[in-house]
Coordinates of N, CA and C in Angstrom, one line a residue:
X938 N -3.7 -5.7 76.9 CA -5.2 -5.5 76.9 C -5.7 -5.7 75.1
X939 N -6.7 -6.6 75.3 CA -7.6 -6.7 74.1 C -7.9 -5.5 73.1
X940 N -7.7 -5.2 72.2 CA -8.2 -4.3 71.1 C -9.3 -4.9 70.1
X941 N -10.4 -5.1 70.2 CA -11.1 -5.8 69.4 C -11.6 -4.9 68.4
X942 N -12.2 -5.0 66.9 CA -12.5 -4.3 66.2 C -14.4 -4.2 66.6
X943 N -14.7 -3.1 66.5 CA -16.3 -2.9 66.9 C -17.3 -3.7 66.5
X944 N -16.7 -4.6 64.9 CA -17.9 -5.2 64.4 C -17.3 -7.0 64.8
X945 N -16.4 -7.0 65.4 CA -16.5 -8.5 66.4 C -17.5 -9.1 66.9
X946 N -18.0 -10.4 66.1 CA -18.9 -11.1 66.7 C -20.5 -10.4 66.6
X947 N -20.6 -9.2 65.9 CA -22.3 -8.6 66.0 C -22.9 -9.5 65.1
X948 N -22.6 -10.0 64.0 CA -23.4 -10.5 63.4 C -22.9 -11.9 62.5
X949 N -23.3 -13.2 62.6 CA -23.1 -14.5 62.5 C -22.9 -14.4 60.9
X950 N -23.5 -13.8 60.2 CA -23.4 -13.5 58.7 C -21.9 -12.9 58.3
X951 N -21.2 -12.0 59.0 CA -19.8 -11.2 58.6 C -19.1 -12.4 59.1
X952 N -18.4 -13.1 57.9 CA -16.9 -13.6 58.3 C -16.2 -13.3 57.6
X953 N -14.6 -13.4 57.5 CA -13.6 -13.0 57.1 C -13.6 -13.8 55.8
X954 N -12.8 -13.2 55.1 CA -12.6 -14.1 53.5 C -11.1 -14.6 53.7
X955 N -11.0 -15.8 53.0 CA -9.4 -16.5 53.2 C -8.7 -16.3 51.9
X956 N -7.6 -16.1 51.4 CA -7.1 -16.1 50.1 C -5.8 -16.6 50.3
X957 N -5.5 -17.7 49.4 CA -4.2 -18.2 49.8 C -3.2 -18.2 48.4
X958 N -2.1 -18.0 48.7 CA -0.9 -17.8 47.5 C -0.8 -19.4 46.8
X959 N -0.9 -18.8 45.4 CA -0.6 -20.1 44.6 C -2.1 -21.0 44.3
X960 N -2.9 -20.8 45.3 CA -4.1 -21.5 45.0 C -5.1 -21.3 43.8
X961 N -5.5 -22.2 43.3 CA -6.4 -22.3 41.7 C -8.2 -21.7 42.6
X962 N -8.4 -21.0 41.9 CA -10.0 -20.5 42.5 C -10.4 -19.8 41.2
X963 N -11.8 -19.3 41.6 CA -12.4 -18.6 40.8 C -12.5 -17.1 41.0
X964 N -12.2 -16.8 42.5 CA -11.5 -15.4 42.8 C -10.4 -15.5 43.5
X965 N -9.4 -14.3 42.9 CA -8.3 -14.0 43.4 C -8.2 -12.3 43.8
X966 N -6.9 -12.6 45.0 CA -6.4 -11.1 45.0 C -5.2 -10.7 44.6
X967 N -4.9 -9.8 43.6 CA -3.5 -10.0 43.4 C -2.9 -8.8 43.9
X968 N -1.7 -8.9 44.5 CA -1.1 -8.3 45.6 C -0.1 -7.6 44.6
X969 N 0.1 -5.8 45.0 CA 1.0 -5.0 44.5 C 1.1 -4.0 45.5
X970 N 2.4 -4.1 46.1 CA 2.8 -3.1 47.2 C 1.9 -3.7 48.3
X971 N 1.2 -2.6 49.0 CA 0.2 -2.5 50.0 C -1.0 -2.5 49.5
X972 N -1.2 -3.1 48.9 CA -2.8 -3.1 47.8 C -2.9 -4.3 47.4
X973 N -4.3 -4.7 47.4 CA -4.6 -6.1 46.5 C -5.9 -5.9 45.8
X974 N -5.8 -6.3 44.8 CA -7.4 -5.9 44.2 C -7.9 -7.4 43.8
X975 N -9.2 -7.0 43.6 CA -10.0 -8.2 43.3 C -9.6 -8.6 41.8
X976 N -9.9 -9.8 41.3 CA -9.7 -10.4 39.9 C -10.3 -11.7 39.5
X977 N -10.8 -11.9 38.7 CA -11.5 -13.3 38.2 C -9.8 -14.2 37.4
X978 N -9.4 -13.8 37.3 CA -7.9 -14.4 37.0 C -7.0 -14.1 37.3
X979 N -5.9 -14.7 37.2 CA -4.4 -14.5 37.6 C -3.4 -13.9 37.0
X980 N -3.3 -12.3 36.5 CA -2.3 -12.1 35.9 C -1.0 -12.7 35.9
X981 N -0.3 -13.2 34.7 CA 1.2 -13.6 34.8 C 2.1 -12.7 35.5
X982 N 2.8 -13.1 36.5 CA 3.9 -12.5 37.0 C 3.9 -11.8 38.2
X983 N 2.0 -12.1 38.3 CA 2.2 -11.1 40.0 C 1.4 -12.1 40.9
X984 N 1.9 -11.6 42.3 CA 1.5 -12.8 43.2 C 0.2 -12.6 43.3
X985 N -0.7 -13.6 43.5 CA -2.0 -14.0 43.3 C -2.3 -14.9 44.4
X986 N -3.5 -14.8 44.8 CA -3.9 -15.2 46.4 C -5.4 -15.7 46.0
X987 N -5.5 -17.1 45.8 CA -7.0 -17.8 45.5 C -7.8 -17.9 46.7
X988 N -9.2 -17.7 46.5 CA -9.7 -17.6 47.1 C -10.4 -19.1 48.2
X989 N -10.4 -19.4 49.5 CA -10.6 -20.7 50.1 C -11.6 -20.3 51.0
X990 N -12.2 -21.5 51.2 CA -13.3 -21.4 52.4 C -12.7 -21.2 53.6
X991 N -13.3 -20.3 54.4 CA -12.8 -19.6 55.6 C -12.8 -20.8 56.6
X992 N -12.1 -20.9 57.5 CA -12.5 -21.5 58.7 C -11.9 -22.9 58.7
X993 N -11.9 -23.6 57.9 CA -11.7 -24.9 57.8 C -10.2 -25.0 57.3
X994 N -9.7 -24.5 56.5 CA -8.2 -24.3 56.0 C -7.2 -24.4 57.0
X995 N -6.4 -25.2 57.3 CA -5.5 -25.1 58.4 C -4.2 -25.9 57.9
X996 N -4.1 -27.4 57.4 CA -2.7 -27.7 57.0 C -1.9 -27.3 55.7
X997 N -3.1 -26.5 54.8 CA -2.4 -26.0 53.8 C -1.8 -24.4 54.2
X998 N -1.9 -23.9 55.2 CA -1.4 -22.7 55.2 C -0.6 -22.7 56.8
X999 N -0.5 -23.6 57.5 CA 0.6 -23.6 58.8 C 0.9 -25.0 59.0
X1000 N 2.3 -25.1 59.7 CA 2.5 -26.7 60.0 C 2.3 -26.3 62.0
X1001 N 1.6 -26.8 62.0 CA 1.5 -26.1 63.6 C 2.4 -27.0 64.4
X1002 N 3.0 -28.2 64.4 CA 4.1 -28.6 65.1 C 5.1 -27.5 65.3
X1003 N 5.7 -27.1 63.9 CA 6.9 -26.2 63.7 C 6.6 -25.0 63.7
X1004 N 4.9 -24.4 63.9 CA 4.6 -23.1 64.5 C 5.2 -22.2 63.3
X1005 N 4.8 -22.6 62.2 CA 5.1 -21.8 61.1 C 4.2 -21.7 59.9
X1006 N 4.0 -20.6 59.1 CA 3.3 -20.5 58.2 C 3.8 -21.2 57.0
X1007 N 3.1 -21.9 56.3 CA 3.4 -22.5 55.0 C 3.4 -22.0 54.0
X1008 N 2.3 -21.3 53.8 CA 2.0 -20.6 52.4 C 1.4 -19.4 52.9
X1009 N 1.8 -18.3 52.2 CA 1.2 -16.9 52.4 C 0.0 -17.1 52.0
X1010 N -0.8 -15.9 53.1 CA -2.1 -16.0 53.1 C -2.6 -14.7 53.4
X1011 N -3.9 -14.0 53.0 CA -4.5 -12.9 53.2 C -5.5 -13.3 54.0
X1012 N -6.0 -12.7 55.0 CA -7.6 -12.6 55.7 C -8.3 -11.4 55.3
X1013 N -9.2 -11.2 54.8 CA -9.9 -10.2 54.4 C -11.3 -9.9 55.6
X1014 N -11.0 -8.7 56.2 CA -11.7 -8.5 57.6 C -13.1 -8.0 57.1
X1015 N -14.2 -8.4 57.7 CA -15.7 -7.8 57.5 C -15.6 -6.6 58.6
X1016 N -16.5 -5.5 58.2 CA -17.7 -5.7 57.6 C -17.7 -5.2 56.0
X1017 N -16.5 -4.3 55.9 CA -16.4 -3.8 54.7 C -15.8 -4.6 53.6
X1018 N -14.8 -5.7 53.9 CA -13.9 -6.0 53.2 C -13.1 -5.4 52.3
X1019 N -12.4 -4.1 53.0 CA -11.2 -3.3 52.7 C -10.2 -3.6 53.0
X1020 N -10.1 -4.3 54.4 CA -9.1 -4.5 55.0 C -8.2 -5.9 55.0
X1021 N -7.0 -5.9 54.8 CA -6.7 -7.3 55.1 C -5.4 -7.4 55.6
X1022 N -5.2 -8.9 56.2 CA -3.9 -9.1 57.0 C -3.1 -9.9 56.2
X1023 N -1.9 -9.6 55.9 CA -1.1 -10.7 55.1 C 0.0 -11.2 55.7
X1024 N -0.1 -12.5 55.8 CA 0.8 -13.2 56.7 C 1.9 -13.8 55.4
X1025 N 3.5 -13.8 55.7 CA 4.1 -14.4 54.2 C 4.7 -15.5 55.2
X1026 N 4.9 -16.9 54.1 CA 5.5 -18.0 54.3 C 6.5 -18.1 55.2
X1027 N 6.6 -18.9 56.0 CA 8.1 -18.9 56.8 C 7.8 -17.8 58.1
X1028 N 6.4 -17.4 58.7 CA 6.4 -16.3 59.5 C 5.9 -17.3 60.9
X1029 N 6.6 -17.0 61.9 CA 5.9 -17.7 63.3 C 4.4 -17.2 63.6
X1030 N 4.0 -18.6 63.8 CA 2.6 -18.1 64.1 C 2.4 -19.2 65.6
X1031 N 1.7 -18.8 66.6 CA 1.5 -19.5 67.7 C 0.0 -20.0 67.5
X1032 N -0.2 -21.4 67.5 CA -1.4 -22.0 67.6 C -1.9 -22.3 69.1
X1033 N -3.2 -21.8 69.1 CA -3.7 -21.9 70.8 C -5.2 -22.2 70.5
X1034 N -5.1 -24.0 71.0 CA -6.2 -24.2 70.6 C -7.6 -24.2 71.9
X1035 N -8.8 -24.0 71.6 CA -10.1 -24.1 72.4 C -10.8 -25.0 72.0
X1036 N -10.9 -26.1 72.8 CA -11.5 -27.4 72.5 C -12.5 -27.6 73.7
X1037 N -14.0 -28.2 73.3 CA -14.8 -28.4 74.6 C -16.2 -28.7 74.0
X1038 N -17.1 -29.2 74.9 CA -18.4 -29.5 74.5 C -19.2 -28.0 73.9
X1039 N -18.7 -26.8 74.1 CA -19.1 -25.5 73.6 C -17.7 -24.4 73.8
X1040 N -17.9 -23.7 72.9 CA -16.7 -23.0 72.7 C -17.3 -21.6 72.4
X1041 N -16.9 -20.7 73.1 CA -17.5 -19.2 73.1 C -16.2 -18.4 72.9
X1042 N -15.7 -17.8 71.7 CA -14.9 -16.8 71.3 C -15.1 -15.6 71.9
X1043 N -13.9 -14.9 72.4 CA -14.0 -13.5 72.8 C -13.3 -12.3 72.0
X1044 N -12.7 -13.3 71.0 CA -11.5 -12.4 69.9 C -11.9 -12.5 68.6
X1045 N -11.7 -11.9 67.8 CA -11.8 -12.4 66.4 C -10.4 -11.8 65.5
X1046 N -10.6 -12.0 64.1 CA -9.3 -11.7 63.5 C -9.0 -10.3 63.5
X1047 N -7.7 -9.9 63.6 CA -7.6 -8.7 63.7 C -7.4 -8.0 65.0
X1048 N -7.7 -8.5 66.1 CA -7.5 -8.1 67.5 C -6.1 -8.7 67.6
X1049 N -5.7 -7.4 68.6 CA -5.0 -7.7 69.3 C -4.5 -8.2 70.8
X1050 N -3.7 -9.2 70.9 CA -3.9 -10.0 72.3 C -2.8 -9.7 73.1
X1051 N -2.6 -9.4 74.1 CA -1.1 -9.8 75.2 C -1.5 -11.1 75.9
X1052 N -0.6 -11.3 76.4 CA 0.0 -12.1 77.7 C -1.2 -12.4 78.6
X1053 N -2.3 -13.3 78.9 CA -3.1 -13.5 80.1 C -4.3 -13.1 79.4
X1054 N -4.5 -12.4 78.1 CA -5.8 -11.5 77.5 C -6.3 -12.6 77.5
X1055 N -7.9 -12.5 77.6 CA -9.0 -13.8 77.5 C -9.2 -14.0 75.6
X1056 N -9.2 -15.4 75.5 CA -9.5 -15.9 74.2 C -10.8 -15.9 73.7
X1057 N -11.4 -16.8 75.1 CA -12.7 -17.5 74.9 C -12.9 -18.0 76.0
X1058 N -14.0 -18.9 76.3 CA -14.3 -19.9 77.1 C -14.9 -21.0 76.7
X1059 N -14.7 -22.2 77.4 CA -14.8 -23.6 76.8 C -15.5 -24.1 78.2
X1060 N -16.5 -24.9 77.7 CA -17.4 -25.8 78.6 C -17.2 -27.0 78.2
X1061 N -16.4 -27.9 79.5 CA -16.3 -29.2 79.2 C -17.1 -30.2 79.4
X1062 N -17.2 -31.5 79.4 CA -18.1 -32.5 79.5 C -18.6 -32.8 80.8
X1063 N -17.9 -32.1 81.8 CA -18.4 -32.2 83.3 C -19.2 -30.9 83.5
X1064 N -19.4 -30.3 82.6 CA -20.3 -28.9 82.6 C -19.3 -27.8 83.3
X1065 N -18.2 -28.1 83.0 CA -17.2 -26.8 84.0 C -16.9 -26.0 82.8
X1066 N -16.6 -24.7 83.0 CA -16.4 -23.3 82.0 C -14.8 -23.2 82.4
X1067 N -14.1 -23.4 81.7 CA -12.8 -23.1 81.5 C -12.4 -21.4 80.7
X1068 N -11.8 -20.7 81.4 CA -11.3 -19.4 81.0 C -9.7 -19.9 79.8
X1069 N -9.7 -19.7 78.8 CA -8.6 -19.7 77.8 C -8.3 -18.4 77.7
X1070 N -6.9 -18.1 78.1 CA -5.9 -16.9 77.8 C -4.8 -17.2 76.9
X1071 N -4.5 -16.0 76.1 CA -3.5 -16.0 75.8 C -2.4 -16.3 76.5
X1072 N -1.2 -16.9 75.9 CA 0.3 -17.0 76.6 C 1.3 -16.2 75.8
X1073 N 0.6 -15.4 74.7 CA 1.6 -14.8 73.9 C 1.1 -13.4 73.2
X1074 N 1.9 -12.6 73.0 CA 1.3 -11.4 72.5 C 1.5 -11.2 70.8
X1075 N 0.4 -10.9 70.4 CA 0.2 -10.6 68.8 C -1.1 -10.1 68.5
X1076 N -1.5 -10.7 67.2 CA -2.4 -10.1 66.5 C -3.3 -11.8 66.3
X1077 N -4.4 -11.8 66.0 CA -5.3 -12.8 65.7 C -5.3 -12.7 64.2
X1078 N -4.9 -13.9 63.5 CA -4.7 -13.5 61.9 C -5.5 -14.4 61.6
X1079 N -6.0 -15.8 62.3 CA -6.6 -17.0 61.6 C -7.6 -17.7 62.6
X1080 N -8.8 -17.7 62.6 CA -9.3 -19.0 63.4 C -9.8 -20.1 62.8
X1081 N -9.4 -21.1 63.4 CA -9.7 -22.3 62.6 C -11.0 -23.0 63.2
X1082 N -11.7 -23.6 62.4 CA -13.1 -24.7 62.9 C -13.2 -25.7 62.8
X1083 N -13.0 -26.7 63.4 CA -12.8 -28.3 62.8 C -14.5 -28.3 62.2
X1084 N -14.6 -28.9 60.7 CA -15.9 -29.2 60.5 C -16.4 -30.7 60.8
X1085 N -15.7 -31.2 61.7 CA -16.4 -32.3 62.3 C -17.4 -32.4 63.2
X1086 N -18.3 -33.1 63.6 CA -19.0 -32.5 64.6 C -18.4 -33.4 66.0
X1087 N -19.5 -33.2 67.0 CA -18.7 -33.3 68.2 C -18.6 -32.5 69.2
X1088 N -17.3 -32.4 69.8 CA -17.0 -31.3 70.6 C -16.7 -30.2 69.7
X1089 N -16.7 -29.3 70.2 CA -15.8 -27.6 69.1 C -14.8 -27.5 69.4
X1090 N -13.7 -27.5 68.3 CA -12.5 -27.8 68.2 C -12.4 -26.2 67.0
X1091 N -11.5 -25.4 67.9 CA -10.9 -24.1 67.2 C -9.4 -24.0 67.6
X1092 N -8.9 -23.4 66.7 CA -7.3 -23.4 66.9 C -7.6 -21.4 66.3
X1093 N -6.9 -20.8 67.7 CA -6.7 -19.7 67.1 C -5.2 -19.2 67.1
X1094 N -4.7 -18.8 65.7 CA -3.3 -18.2 65.3 C -3.0 -17.1 65.4
X1095 N -1.8 -16.9 66.6 CA -1.5 -15.4 66.7 C -0.2 -15.6 66.1
X1096 N -0.1 -14.1 65.4 CA 1.2 -13.7 65.0 C 1.9 -12.8 65.6
X1097 N 3.2 -12.7 65.5 CA 3.7 -11.1 66.1 C 3.1 -10.2 65.3
X1098 N 3.0 -9.0 66.2 CA 2.7 -7.8 65.7 C 3.4 -7.4 64.1
X1099 N 4.9 -7.9 64.3 CA 5.7 -7.5 63.1 C 5.8 -8.1 62.0
X1100 N 5.1 -9.4 61.8 CA 4.7 -10.3 61.0 C 3.6 -9.8 59.9
X1101 N 2.8 -9.4 60.7 CA 1.4 -9.2 60.2 C 1.4 -7.7 59.1
X1102 N 1.0 -7.7 58.0 CA 1.4 -6.6 57.0 C -0.1 -6.2 56.7
X1103 N -0.8 -5.1 57.1 CA -2.1 -4.7 56.9 C -2.0 -4.2 55.3
X1104 N -2.8 -4.6 54.8 CA -3.2 -4.2 53.2 C -4.4 -3.9 52.9
X1105 N -4.5 -2.8 52.2 CA -5.8 -2.4 51.5 C -6.0 -3.0 50.4
X1106 N -7.7 -3.3 50.5 CA -8.2 -4.6 49.6 C -9.3 -3.4 48.6
X1107 N -8.8 -3.4 47.2 CA -9.7 -2.7 46.2 C -10.7 -3.7 45.4
X1108 N -11.8 -2.9 45.1 CA -12.5 -4.0 44.3 C -12.3 -4.1 42.8

């Protein structure tokens, strides 16, 4: 059964934030235990995650062929941006593509999905609408959207529930 957050897709202006471990940036999340605080610099000796542009990073955080997370990352969820999902490097990630002339996603980051749950709908060049379902259980941890024009290209990354760590984000 899909469990979506109530804010899922209510506003096009509320998008998650992505922080990648070891990335140089002008904004960081400094991780300590189950909490992360925002910082302008990375203190020496602590785990720091640099802010990246959400939705277009893919090769820097996941090996699609091996289905593995290559760098630890945190996705900070809207609308309050006080809750994050931490996925550690080496974790299994199942990539599920949604590609077509138009893609309508029915899930968002933080949603729990089961086998046969709806992820979205795809309109093809022949004007057919296809229903895309998950073939695995887990939590949606990241949604990639290709920045190239043409058909919509999205990849929904689903992680097993046991590898996703929920963290509190402090200002």
